[in-house]
Short mmCIF file of C-alpha atoms in Angstrom, two decimals:
data_model
loop_
_atom_site.label_atom_id
_atom_site.label_comp_id
_atom_site.label_asym_id
_atom_site.label_seq_id
_atom_site.Cartn_x
_atom_site.Cartn_y
_atom_site.Cartn_z
CA UNK A 1 68.95 -30.10 -126.42
CA UNK A 2 70.50 -33.47 -125.68
CA UNK A 3 73.93 -34.28 -126.93
CA UNK A 4 73.59 -37.38 -129.09
CA UNK A 5 77.18 -38.51 -128.84
CA UNK A 6 78.01 -41.95 -130.14
CA UNK A 7 78.09 -43.72 -126.81
CA UNK A 8 79.20 -47.34 -126.50
CA UNK A 9 79.62 -49.90 -123.75
CA UNK A 10 83.16 -50.14 -122.41
CA UNK A 11 83.13 -53.91 -122.19
CA UNK A 12 82.92 -56.84 -124.56
CA UNK A 13 79.27 -57.38 -125.43
CA UNK A 14 79.60 -61.12 -124.90
CA UNK A 15 81.12 -60.52 -121.45
CA UNK A 16 78.30 -58.08 -120.71
CA UNK A 17 75.81 -60.79 -121.58
CA UNK A 18 77.75 -63.36 -119.56
CA UNK A 19 77.82 -61.08 -116.49
CA UNK A 20 74.13 -61.44 -116.25
CA UNK A 21 71.70 -59.23 -118.10
CA UNK A 22 69.08 -61.71 -116.91
CA UNK A 23 70.24 -62.19 -113.33
CA UNK A 24 67.80 -59.69 -111.90
CA UNK A 25 64.65 -61.53 -111.08
CA UNK A 26 62.22 -58.90 -109.83
CA UNK A 27 60.85 -55.47 -110.54
CA UNK A 28 61.75 -54.47 -107.00
CA UNK A 29 65.40 -55.36 -107.68
CA UNK A 30 65.44 -52.92 -110.58
CA UNK A 31 63.80 -50.20 -108.51
CA UNK A 32 66.34 -50.85 -105.79
CA UNK A 33 69.26 -50.46 -108.16
CA UNK A 34 67.94 -47.18 -109.57
CA UNK A 35 67.11 -45.74 -106.15
CA UNK A 36 70.52 -46.79 -104.82
CA UNK A 37 72.22 -45.01 -107.73
CA UNK A 38 70.24 -41.88 -106.87
CA UNK A 39 71.36 -42.13 -103.25
CA UNK A 40 74.99 -42.46 -104.30
CA UNK A 41 74.53 -39.40 -106.56
CA UNK A 42 73.50 -37.30 -103.54
CA UNK A 43 69.96 -36.87 -104.81
CA UNK A 44 67.45 -35.29 -102.46
CA UNK A 45 64.47 -36.77 -104.26
CA UNK A 46 63.59 -39.74 -106.42
CA UNK A 47 60.35 -39.80 -108.38
CA UNK A 48 58.89 -43.02 -109.77
CA UNK A 49 56.09 -42.75 -112.33
CA UNK A 50 54.19 -45.87 -113.33
CA UNK A 51 52.24 -46.10 -116.62
CA UNK A 52 50.49 -49.44 -116.37
CA UNK A 53 48.55 -48.96 -119.61
CA UNK A 54 51.75 -48.51 -121.60
CA UNK A 55 53.64 -51.07 -119.53
CA UNK A 56 56.36 -48.56 -118.77
CA UNK A 57 57.75 -46.39 -116.00
CA UNK A 58 60.10 -43.46 -115.36
CA UNK A 59 62.61 -42.97 -112.55
CA UNK A 60 63.86 -39.44 -112.02
CA UNK A 61 66.25 -37.95 -109.48
CA UNK A 62 67.87 -34.61 -108.69
CA UNK A 63 71.36 -35.93 -108.03
CA UNK A 64 74.60 -34.45 -109.33
CA UNK A 65 73.93 -35.74 -112.84
CA UNK A 66 76.44 -36.77 -115.50
CA UNK A 67 78.44 -35.11 -118.23
CA UNK A 68 79.00 -36.83 -121.56
CA UNK A 69 82.35 -38.05 -120.25
CA UNK A 70 80.74 -39.36 -117.05
CA UNK A 71 78.09 -41.20 -119.02
CA UNK A 72 80.66 -42.83 -121.31
CA UNK A 73 83.48 -43.56 -118.89
CA UNK A 74 81.46 -44.34 -115.76
CA UNK A 75 77.86 -45.31 -116.47
CA UNK A 76 78.63 -47.36 -119.59
CA UNK A 77 81.81 -48.82 -118.12
CA UNK A 78 80.53 -52.03 -116.61
CA UNK A 79 82.55 -52.66 -113.48
CA UNK A 80 83.29 -49.02 -112.73
CA UNK A 81 82.97 -48.28 -109.05
CA UNK A 82 83.87 -45.21 -107.00
CA UNK A 83 85.05 -47.58 -104.29
CA UNK A 84 87.77 -48.86 -106.57
CA UNK A 85 89.08 -45.29 -106.61
CA UNK A 86 89.20 -45.30 -102.82
CA UNK A 87 85.97 -43.38 -102.30
CA UNK A 88 83.66 -44.76 -99.61
CA UNK A 89 81.20 -41.91 -99.23
CA UNK A 90 79.60 -39.20 -101.35
CA UNK A 91 80.42 -35.48 -101.09
CA UNK A 92 77.41 -35.21 -98.74
CA UNK A 93 78.86 -37.95 -96.57
CA UNK A 94 76.48 -40.73 -97.57
CA UNK A 95 78.05 -44.20 -97.53
CA UNK A 96 78.15 -45.50 -101.08
CA UNK A 97 75.77 -48.37 -101.68
CA UNK A 98 77.06 -49.32 -105.11
CA UNK A 99 79.95 -51.74 -104.97
CA UNK A 100 80.76 -53.90 -107.98
CA UNK A 101 79.90 -51.42 -110.71
CA UNK A 102 77.72 -53.98 -112.48
CA UNK A 103 74.46 -53.04 -110.80
CA UNK A 104 73.46 -51.01 -113.84
CA UNK A 105 72.86 -54.34 -115.57
CA UNK A 106 69.65 -54.44 -113.55
CA UNK A 107 68.50 -51.47 -115.58
CA UNK A 108 68.76 -53.61 -118.72
CA UNK A 109 66.96 -56.62 -117.35
CA UNK A 110 63.33 -55.64 -117.15
CA UNK A 111 62.48 -53.68 -120.30
CA UNK A 112 62.80 -54.03 -124.06
CA UNK A 113 64.12 -50.49 -124.33
CA UNK A 114 65.83 -48.27 -121.75
CA UNK A 115 66.42 -44.57 -122.38
CA UNK A 116 68.75 -42.60 -120.10
CA UNK A 117 69.22 -38.85 -119.91
CA UNK A 118 71.31 -36.95 -117.39
CA UNK A 119 72.76 -33.51 -116.88
CA UNK A 120 74.78 -31.52 -114.42
CA UNK A 121 73.61 -28.15 -113.15
CA UNK A 122 73.83 -25.63 -115.98
CA UNK A 123 74.61 -28.32 -118.55
CA UNK A 124 72.71 -30.07 -121.34
CA UNK A 125 71.20 -33.52 -121.24
CA UNK A 126 73.41 -36.37 -122.41
CA UNK A 127 72.51 -40.02 -122.73
CA UNK A 128 71.35 -42.71 -125.07
CA UNK A 129 68.91 -45.50 -125.78
CA UNK A 130 69.65 -49.14 -125.05
CA UNK A 131 67.46 -51.28 -127.28
CA UNK A 132 67.67 -54.82 -125.97
CA UNK A 133 66.53 -56.40 -129.22
CA UNK A 134 69.37 -54.62 -131.02
CA UNK A 135 71.79 -55.50 -128.25
CA UNK A 136 70.78 -59.15 -128.49
CA UNK A 137 71.46 -59.10 -132.22
CA UNK A 138 74.81 -57.41 -131.70
CA UNK A 139 75.79 -60.12 -129.20
CA UNK A 140 74.64 -62.83 -131.60
CA UNK A 141 76.73 -61.25 -134.38
CA UNK A 142 79.71 -60.96 -132.01
CA UNK A 143 80.07 -57.23 -132.61
CA UNK A 144 82.68 -55.21 -130.76
CA UNK A 145 81.52 -52.51 -128.32
CA UNK A 146 82.53 -49.86 -130.84
CA UNK A 147 80.30 -51.51 -133.45
CA UNK A 148 77.23 -51.30 -131.20
CA UNK A 149 76.34 -47.71 -130.44
CA UNK A 150 73.51 -46.60 -128.20
CA UNK A 151 70.50 -45.16 -129.98
CA UNK A 152 69.84 -41.45 -130.23
CA UNK A 153 67.58 -39.74 -127.73
CA UNK A 154 64.20 -38.18 -128.35
CA UNK A 155 63.91 -35.67 -125.54
CA UNK A 156 60.18 -35.24 -126.17
CA UNK A 157 59.66 -38.70 -124.68
CA UNK A 158 60.72 -37.30 -121.32
CA UNK A 159 58.19 -34.47 -121.23
CA UNK A 160 56.95 -33.29 -118.74
CA UNK A 161 59.60 -34.80 -116.46
CA UNK A 162 62.33 -32.47 -117.69
CA UNK A 163 60.41 -29.39 -116.58
CA UNK A 164 62.24 -27.57 -113.76
CA UNK A 165 64.82 -30.36 -113.72
CA UNK A 166 68.05 -28.48 -113.02
CA UNK A 167 70.26 -31.55 -112.63
CA UNK A 168 70.06 -35.28 -112.20
CA UNK A 169 69.13 -38.38 -114.16
CA UNK A 170 65.92 -39.69 -115.72
CA UNK A 171 65.51 -43.26 -116.95
CA UNK A 172 62.60 -44.44 -119.09
CA UNK A 173 61.75 -48.15 -119.21
CA UNK A 174 59.59 -49.20 -122.17
CA UNK A 175 57.72 -52.50 -122.42
CA UNK A 176 58.54 -54.19 -119.15
CA UNK A 177 59.31 -57.81 -119.98
CA UNK A 178 57.14 -59.38 -117.30
CA UNK A 179 54.65 -56.54 -117.16
CA UNK A 180 53.89 -54.36 -114.14
CA UNK A 181 51.78 -56.71 -112.07
CA UNK A 182 52.25 -54.94 -108.78
CA UNK A 183 49.60 -52.57 -107.47
CA UNK A 184 50.50 -49.09 -106.26
CA UNK A 185 49.56 -50.19 -102.74
CA UNK A 186 52.05 -53.02 -102.98
CA UNK A 187 54.82 -50.79 -104.30
CA UNK A 188 54.21 -48.19 -101.61
CA UNK A 189 54.55 -50.78 -98.85
CA UNK A 190 57.54 -52.48 -100.44
CA UNK A 191 59.38 -49.20 -100.91
CA UNK A 192 58.61 -48.19 -97.33
CA UNK A 193 59.84 -51.57 -96.08
CA UNK A 194 62.91 -52.08 -98.25
CA UNK A 195 64.36 -48.63 -98.93
CA UNK A 196 64.97 -47.77 -95.30
CA UNK A 197 67.54 -45.06 -95.96
CA UNK A 198 64.73 -42.96 -97.46
CA UNK A 199 62.82 -43.05 -94.17
CA UNK A 200 65.81 -42.73 -91.86
CA UNK A 201 67.48 -39.83 -93.71
CA UNK A 202 65.47 -36.61 -93.86
CA UNK A 203 67.52 -35.45 -96.84
CA UNK A 204 66.31 -38.24 -99.14
CA UNK A 205 62.71 -38.78 -100.24
CA UNK A 206 61.06 -41.21 -102.63
CA UNK A 207 57.83 -40.41 -104.44
CA UNK A 208 55.57 -42.86 -106.24
CA UNK A 209 53.29 -41.10 -108.73
CA UNK A 210 54.00 -37.88 -106.82
CA UNK A 211 52.96 -39.35 -103.45
CA UNK A 212 55.76 -39.28 -100.90
CA UNK A 213 56.57 -42.64 -99.36
CA UNK A 214 56.34 -42.36 -95.58
CA UNK A 215 55.87 -44.52 -92.53
CA UNK A 216 52.14 -44.05 -92.96
CA UNK A 217 52.25 -46.64 -95.73
CA UNK A 218 53.10 -49.17 -93.02
CA UNK A 219 50.18 -48.26 -90.74
CA UNK A 220 48.26 -51.47 -91.41
CA UNK A 221 51.28 -53.62 -90.64
CA UNK A 222 52.03 -51.62 -87.50
CA UNK A 223 48.46 -51.96 -86.23
CA UNK A 224 48.64 -55.74 -86.58
CA UNK A 225 51.95 -55.97 -84.69
CA UNK A 226 51.70 -57.50 -81.21
CA UNK A 227 55.25 -58.00 -79.94
CA UNK A 228 58.62 -56.37 -80.57
CA UNK A 229 62.24 -57.26 -79.83
CA UNK A 230 64.71 -54.40 -80.25
CA UNK A 231 68.24 -55.55 -81.04
CA UNK A 232 71.04 -53.46 -79.53
CA UNK A 233 68.94 -50.33 -79.13
CA UNK A 234 67.92 -49.56 -82.71
CA UNK A 235 66.57 -46.01 -82.98
CA UNK A 236 63.99 -46.22 -85.76
CA UNK A 237 60.98 -43.92 -86.27
CA UNK A 238 58.89 -46.92 -87.30
CA UNK A 239 59.37 -48.29 -83.78
CA UNK A 240 58.92 -45.02 -81.90
CA UNK A 241 56.11 -43.55 -84.01
CA UNK A 242 54.14 -46.53 -85.28
CA UNK A 243 54.58 -49.47 -82.92
CA UNK A 244 52.76 -47.79 -80.05
CA UNK A 245 49.98 -50.30 -79.44
CA UNK A 246 51.89 -53.47 -78.65
CA UNK A 247 50.40 -56.22 -76.48
CA UNK A 248 53.62 -56.31 -74.45
CA UNK A 249 56.29 -53.66 -73.84
CA UNK A 250 59.09 -53.99 -76.38
CA UNK A 251 61.93 -56.16 -75.16
CA UNK A 252 65.53 -55.08 -75.55
CA UNK A 253 67.95 -57.83 -76.46
CA UNK A 254 71.71 -57.76 -76.92
CA UNK A 255 73.38 -59.47 -79.85
CA UNK A 256 77.08 -59.93 -80.48
CA UNK A 257 78.63 -57.92 -83.27
CA UNK A 258 78.02 -54.41 -84.53
CA UNK A 259 74.40 -55.19 -85.31
CA UNK A 260 71.17 -53.30 -84.78
CA UNK A 261 67.62 -54.11 -85.74
CA UNK A 262 64.25 -55.34 -84.64
CA UNK A 263 62.07 -58.40 -84.94
CA UNK A 264 58.32 -58.02 -84.60
CA UNK A 265 55.40 -60.44 -84.51
CA UNK A 266 51.91 -59.98 -85.94
CA UNK A 267 48.63 -61.47 -84.74
CA UNK A 268 48.26 -63.85 -87.71
CA UNK A 269 50.64 -64.93 -90.51
CA UNK A 270 48.14 -63.59 -93.04
CA UNK A 271 48.82 -60.09 -91.71
CA UNK A 272 52.31 -60.26 -93.23
CA UNK A 273 50.91 -60.84 -96.71
CA UNK A 274 50.70 -57.75 -98.86
CA UNK A 275 47.21 -57.52 -100.33
CA UNK A 276 46.69 -58.72 -103.93
CA UNK A 277 50.21 -60.17 -104.14
CA UNK A 278 52.18 -63.26 -103.19
CA UNK A 279 54.67 -61.09 -101.33
CA UNK A 280 54.92 -61.09 -97.56
CA UNK A 281 56.91 -59.08 -95.08
CA UNK A 282 59.82 -61.00 -93.56
CA UNK A 283 62.93 -60.53 -91.43
CA UNK A 284 65.39 -58.92 -93.83
CA UNK A 285 69.09 -58.08 -93.73
CA UNK A 286 70.22 -54.55 -94.57
CA UNK A 287 73.72 -53.22 -95.13
CA UNK A 288 74.22 -49.44 -95.14
CA UNK A 289 70.49 -49.00 -95.47
CA UNK A 290 70.16 -51.22 -98.51
CA UNK A 291 68.28 -54.50 -98.59
CA UNK A 292 70.81 -57.29 -99.11
CA UNK A 293 68.97 -60.47 -98.11
CA UNK A 294 65.26 -61.13 -98.05
CA UNK A 295 63.89 -63.48 -95.38
CA UNK A 296 67.15 -64.02 -93.52
CA UNK A 297 65.52 -66.61 -91.22
CA UNK A 298 65.37 -69.11 -94.08
CA UNK A 299 69.12 -69.56 -93.58
CA UNK A 300 68.61 -70.59 -89.93
CA UNK A 301 65.33 -72.54 -90.07
CA UNK A 302 63.91 -73.87 -86.82
CA UNK A 303 60.72 -75.40 -88.25
CA UNK A 304 58.85 -73.53 -85.52
CA UNK A 305 55.47 -72.05 -86.37
CA UNK A 306 56.38 -68.73 -84.75
CA UNK A 307 58.65 -67.86 -87.68
CA UNK A 308 55.54 -67.43 -89.81
CA UNK A 309 54.55 -64.50 -87.59
CA UNK A 310 57.86 -62.60 -87.68
CA UNK A 311 59.02 -59.65 -89.71
CA UNK A 312 61.75 -57.11 -89.09
CA UNK A 313 65.07 -55.72 -90.14
CA UNK A 314 68.63 -56.52 -89.17
CA UNK A 315 71.23 -53.86 -89.99
CA UNK A 316 74.80 -55.16 -90.21
CA UNK A 317 76.96 -52.52 -91.87
CA UNK A 318 80.21 -54.34 -91.09
CA UNK A 319 79.44 -56.73 -93.92
CA UNK A 320 80.39 -53.86 -96.23
CA UNK A 321 84.16 -53.46 -96.06
CA UNK A 322 87.10 -54.04 -98.36
CA UNK A 323 85.99 -57.64 -98.90
CA UNK A 324 83.25 -58.26 -101.44
CA UNK A 325 80.58 -60.49 -99.86
CA UNK A 326 77.66 -59.73 -102.14
CA UNK A 327 76.46 -62.07 -104.85
CA UNK A 328 76.61 -60.86 -108.43
CA UNK A 329 72.85 -61.24 -108.69
CA UNK A 330 72.47 -58.43 -106.10
CA UNK A 331 69.96 -60.65 -104.35
CA UNK A 332 72.01 -62.21 -101.61
CA UNK A 333 75.28 -62.62 -99.76
CA UNK A 334 77.92 -65.22 -100.49
CA UNK A 335 76.84 -68.05 -98.22
CA UNK A 336 80.20 -69.33 -96.97
CA UNK A 337 81.63 -65.98 -95.92
CA UNK A 338 82.99 -66.39 -92.33
CA UNK A 339 81.70 -63.05 -91.06
CA UNK A 340 78.28 -63.77 -92.50
CA UNK A 341 78.26 -67.24 -90.98
CA UNK A 342 79.21 -65.83 -87.57
CA UNK A 343 76.37 -63.34 -87.88
CA UNK A 344 73.89 -66.11 -88.70
CA UNK A 345 75.03 -68.15 -85.70
CA UNK A 346 74.58 -65.16 -83.37
CA UNK A 347 71.16 -64.53 -84.85
CA UNK A 348 70.22 -68.18 -84.42
CA UNK A 349 70.88 -67.94 -80.67
CA UNK A 350 68.77 -64.81 -80.36
CA UNK A 351 65.91 -66.34 -82.33
CA UNK A 352 65.83 -69.18 -79.80
CA UNK A 353 65.30 -66.64 -77.01
CA UNK A 354 62.69 -64.77 -79.03
CA UNK A 355 60.77 -67.97 -79.70
CA UNK A 356 60.43 -68.60 -75.96
CA UNK A 357 59.21 -65.05 -75.34
CA UNK A 358 56.75 -65.36 -78.21
CA UNK A 359 55.28 -68.57 -76.84
CA UNK A 360 54.90 -67.10 -73.35
CA UNK A 361 53.30 -63.89 -74.58
CA UNK A 362 50.96 -65.60 -77.01
CA UNK A 363 49.59 -67.87 -74.30
CA UNK A 364 49.26 -64.92 -71.94
CA UNK A 365 47.05 -63.17 -74.47
CA UNK A 366 44.92 -66.27 -75.10
CA UNK A 367 46.42 -67.14 -78.46
CA UNK A 368 47.93 -70.40 -79.63
CA UNK A 369 51.61 -70.56 -78.81
CA UNK A 370 54.48 -72.65 -80.10
CA UNK A 371 53.45 -76.29 -79.90
CA UNK A 372 57.07 -77.39 -80.39
CA UNK A 373 58.37 -75.46 -77.41
CA UNK A 374 59.47 -77.54 -74.43
CA UNK A 375 59.19 -74.57 -72.09
CA UNK A 376 56.08 -76.14 -70.55
CA UNK A 377 54.69 -79.67 -70.70
CA UNK A 378 52.24 -80.75 -73.37
CA UNK A 379 49.60 -81.25 -70.67
CA UNK A 380 50.04 -77.75 -69.32
CA UNK A 381 49.97 -76.28 -72.84
CA UNK A 382 46.75 -78.12 -73.63
CA UNK A 383 45.22 -76.96 -70.34
CA UNK A 384 46.14 -73.36 -71.07
CA UNK A 385 44.66 -73.65 -74.55
CA UNK A 386 41.43 -75.07 -73.18
CA UNK A 387 41.18 -72.35 -70.55
CA UNK A 388 41.82 -69.64 -73.13
CA UNK A 389 39.13 -71.06 -75.40
CA UNK A 390 36.56 -71.27 -72.61
CA UNK A 391 37.40 -67.96 -70.95
CA UNK A 392 37.18 -66.28 -74.34
CA UNK A 393 33.44 -66.88 -74.21
CA UNK A 394 33.30 -64.36 -71.37
CA UNK A 395 34.92 -61.53 -73.31
CA UNK A 396 32.87 -58.37 -72.93
CA UNK A 397 32.39 -55.80 -75.66
CA UNK A 398 34.91 -52.97 -75.84
CA UNK A 399 32.32 -50.43 -74.72
CA UNK A 400 31.49 -52.33 -71.52
CA UNK A 401 32.48 -50.40 -68.40
CA UNK A 402 33.36 -53.68 -66.67
CA UNK A 403 35.54 -55.12 -69.44
CA UNK A 404 38.87 -54.18 -67.88
CA UNK A 405 37.80 -55.54 -64.49
CA UNK A 406 36.47 -58.84 -65.86
CA UNK A 407 39.51 -59.30 -68.09
CA UNK A 408 41.63 -58.88 -64.97
CA UNK A 409 39.65 -61.56 -63.15
CA UNK A 410 40.05 -63.95 -66.07
CA UNK A 411 43.79 -63.31 -66.23
CA UNK A 412 44.13 -63.83 -62.47
CA UNK A 413 42.51 -67.26 -62.80
CA UNK A 414 44.66 -68.41 -65.71
CA UNK A 415 47.58 -69.93 -63.79
CA UNK A 416 45.34 -71.82 -61.35
CA UNK A 417 43.03 -72.85 -64.18
CA UNK A 418 45.87 -74.43 -66.14
CA UNK A 419 46.79 -76.57 -63.13
CA UNK A 420 43.19 -77.49 -62.29
CA UNK A 421 42.29 -78.37 -65.88
CA UNK A 422 45.31 -80.63 -66.08
CA UNK A 423 44.57 -82.18 -62.69
CA UNK A 424 40.96 -82.85 -63.56
CA UNK A 425 42.01 -84.56 -66.79
CA UNK A 426 44.46 -86.73 -64.85
CA UNK A 427 41.75 -87.60 -62.36
CA UNK A 428 39.24 -88.40 -65.10
CA UNK A 429 41.59 -90.70 -66.97
CA UNK A 430 43.11 -92.48 -63.98
CA UNK A 431 39.79 -93.19 -62.22
CA UNK A 432 38.06 -94.37 -65.39
CA UNK A 433 40.97 -96.65 -66.23
CA UNK A 434 40.68 -98.24 -62.79
CA UNK A 435 36.93 -98.69 -63.34
CA UNK A 436 37.65 -100.42 -66.65
CA UNK A 437 40.22 -102.62 -64.93
CA UNK A 438 37.72 -103.65 -62.22
CA UNK A 439 35.09 -104.52 -64.82
CA UNK A 440 37.62 -106.39 -66.96
CA UNK A 441 38.71 -108.47 -63.96
CA UNK A 442 35.10 -108.96 -62.80
CA UNK A 443 36.04 -107.82 -59.32
CA UNK A 444 33.07 -107.84 -56.98
CA UNK A 445 32.05 -104.63 -55.26
CA UNK A 446 32.66 -104.76 -51.51
CA UNK A 447 29.80 -104.07 -49.07
CA UNK A 448 31.47 -100.83 -47.94
CA UNK A 449 31.75 -99.65 -51.54
CA UNK A 450 28.15 -100.61 -52.25
CA UNK A 451 26.99 -98.54 -49.29
CA UNK A 452 28.88 -95.54 -50.73
CA UNK A 453 27.29 -96.13 -54.13
CA UNK A 454 23.80 -96.28 -52.63
CA UNK A 455 24.31 -93.06 -50.70
CA UNK A 456 25.39 -91.19 -53.86
CA UNK A 457 22.53 -92.67 -55.85
CA UNK A 458 20.04 -91.44 -53.25
CA UNK A 459 21.53 -87.96 -53.31
CA UNK A 460 21.44 -87.90 -57.08
CA UNK A 461 17.80 -88.99 -57.19
CA UNK A 462 16.88 -86.24 -54.75
CA UNK A 463 18.75 -83.61 -56.75
CA UNK A 464 17.16 -84.76 -60.00
CA UNK A 465 13.73 -84.46 -58.48
CA UNK A 466 14.51 -80.99 -57.18
CA UNK A 467 15.69 -80.01 -60.63
CA UNK A 468 12.79 -81.71 -62.40
CA UNK A 469 15.27 -83.74 -64.47
CA UNK A 470 13.92 -86.95 -65.98
CA UNK A 471 16.87 -87.99 -68.15
CA UNK A 472 19.70 -90.37 -67.32
CA UNK A 473 22.83 -88.52 -66.29
CA UNK A 474 25.46 -91.23 -66.02
CA UNK A 475 26.41 -93.25 -69.05
CA UNK A 476 25.55 -96.98 -68.81
CA UNK A 477 24.40 -96.47 -65.20
CA UNK A 478 27.67 -98.01 -64.06
CA UNK A 479 27.74 -98.22 -60.25
CA UNK A 480 31.49 -97.73 -60.26
CA UNK A 481 30.99 -94.18 -61.55
CA UNK A 482 29.78 -93.24 -58.06
CA UNK A 483 33.11 -94.21 -56.50
CA UNK A 484 36.19 -92.00 -56.33
CA UNK A 485 39.80 -93.16 -56.25
CA UNK A 486 39.84 -93.98 -52.52
CA UNK A 487 37.11 -96.61 -52.98
CA UNK A 488 38.23 -97.78 -56.41
CA UNK A 489 41.71 -98.70 -55.23
CA UNK A 490 40.31 -100.89 -52.47
CA UNK A 491 38.54 -102.82 -55.20
CA UNK A 492 41.41 -102.94 -57.66
CA UNK A 493 44.66 -103.17 -55.73
CA UNK A 494 44.89 -106.09 -53.34
CA UNK A 495 48.62 -106.77 -53.67
CA UNK A 496 49.45 -105.68 -50.15
CA UNK A 497 49.85 -102.61 -47.99
CA UNK A 498 53.41 -101.62 -48.88
CA UNK A 499 52.87 -101.49 -52.64
CA UNK A 500 49.28 -100.38 -53.05
CA UNK A 501 47.32 -97.34 -53.99
CA UNK A 502 45.59 -97.19 -50.63
CA UNK A 503 47.76 -94.65 -48.84
CA UNK A 504 48.17 -92.47 -51.90
CA UNK A 505 44.42 -92.51 -52.49
CA UNK A 506 43.79 -91.24 -48.97
CA UNK A 507 46.05 -88.23 -49.58
CA UNK A 508 44.66 -87.77 -53.07
CA UNK A 509 40.98 -87.65 -52.12
CA UNK A 510 40.60 -84.26 -50.35
CA UNK A 511 42.67 -82.39 -52.93
CA UNK A 512 40.94 -84.20 -55.79
CA UNK A 513 37.57 -83.18 -54.35
CA UNK A 514 38.70 -79.56 -54.12
CA UNK A 515 39.64 -79.64 -57.80
CA UNK A 516 36.29 -81.23 -58.68
CA UNK A 517 34.55 -78.40 -56.82
CA UNK A 518 36.53 -75.79 -58.87
CA UNK A 519 38.42 -74.52 -55.83
CA UNK A 520 41.73 -72.70 -56.19
CA UNK A 521 44.54 -74.71 -54.60
CA UNK A 522 47.41 -73.49 -52.47
CA UNK A 523 50.94 -74.03 -53.77
CA UNK A 524 51.44 -76.74 -51.12
CA UNK A 525 48.30 -78.55 -52.25
CA UNK A 526 49.42 -78.37 -55.87
CA UNK A 527 52.76 -79.93 -55.03
CA UNK A 528 51.11 -82.65 -52.94
CA UNK A 529 48.57 -83.46 -55.64
CA UNK A 530 51.28 -83.66 -58.28
CA UNK A 531 53.52 -86.00 -56.29
CA UNK A 532 50.66 -88.26 -55.17
CA UNK A 533 49.28 -88.46 -58.69
CA UNK A 534 52.66 -89.56 -60.04
CA UNK A 535 52.66 -92.45 -57.55
CA UNK A 536 49.08 -93.38 -58.42
CA UNK A 537 49.78 -93.23 -62.14
CA UNK A 538 52.83 -95.47 -61.80
CA UNK A 539 50.85 -98.08 -59.81
CA UNK A 540 47.91 -98.01 -62.23
CA UNK A 541 50.27 -98.62 -65.15
CA UNK A 542 51.62 -101.67 -63.30
CA UNK A 543 48.08 -102.96 -62.73
CA UNK A 544 47.13 -102.44 -66.37
CA UNK A 545 50.24 -104.11 -67.69
#
């Protein structure tokens, strides 16, 4: 039978209210506080039972439990912390997560009524009922802690959760204030993502409605992950067991400070969204296995699209020392802390490197990269994008025996294609601008140029007849469209030999023709074409101005 002692809070009720009974903004925060308490109590197991119909849930653990004195002098003493007594780890050697001793306020924030029972091995249950409506009235009436006593327990409420419960704590939350809107699927993924100590420590397991939370609940996220950056050699089973189908081998990066972690990228930002919710996976900061800061990248924004593809975890245990850096709300770190600021600056530098890798790898795998990156020119980026779009039309089905071979051919062409696409665009624009200039200036076509035009017209007529084509091919039937740069410049640029397009056009013509005939250029030809084109472009701009 439970001992219904007259338990009271060991703090002024008005101070308790001022400390923040309403600071805890999310259901996950409350779960996190309860699970962290179980960890600190050396529990092997935590069971979470959701009753959506009754808008309630239970959290049960098999930790060391509490005596009546423990419940009164420790649990109900807001501000009590084992760390203040010089203890930094549990008898099992687990680093304590609890710090301020006010985290239990989270347990008051989400329900109208909270019932707590606990017992040590061989003992009886002790505990009480915290009725928030009664507590609100007591605060309004300015009662002393001794004048507001916790309600008596009804142990039957906890059936069947007390069966075979030798020791530990059970908490019952009745009438969740905001309701339980989260699906079981959501909670499974969130617990797997955020309560990392449960997946990294074999001696601690979390169950949701009797289903053990494992890495398998992250399978969908893992399957959608393309790239991975491992920070300072993090050894994590999620990386070694689940991220086995990456598009690129994971990249190891070194970061200053006693930091470990990983950043991963998915194929689409939508893959980070957890189904049926507004939640999305992000890059989060953990300290001693506990989530301390969601979406850490929001503190070092780059306005780069790649950030929308990233998720991961950064573990920085050195933030947890004798100095208190954690916000009272339990949902962040004090922003101006020097060690935290140094960490953010180090992370900012690494994110810059990761962004460049991401852009390179995305383009390699025929996906849109980072348009803001200056790693390559805008022209080259556009050429790569066009090639990827066109070559994608030649993707073979997965069951084709030639798929690997053809994909290899396409990849081999990509570098040359980017250059040729860009070169053709330059040729198209520059030659058509010169044609417009000639027409605008009403420059007469020379006899030599007219002969060239006639020859190309004759060839075209012959080819149309052979192909049984009866439509017009060239827009407006402009004769100048039959002339390439070498002839066009003789029409357009008559300023003199030393400052004309003539010589450049002569060098330009054979390489330009090779590009037009879809040939692959040598490196020397690429360099020559690039330098000659720059000269031609500069002269054309002078003509047009």
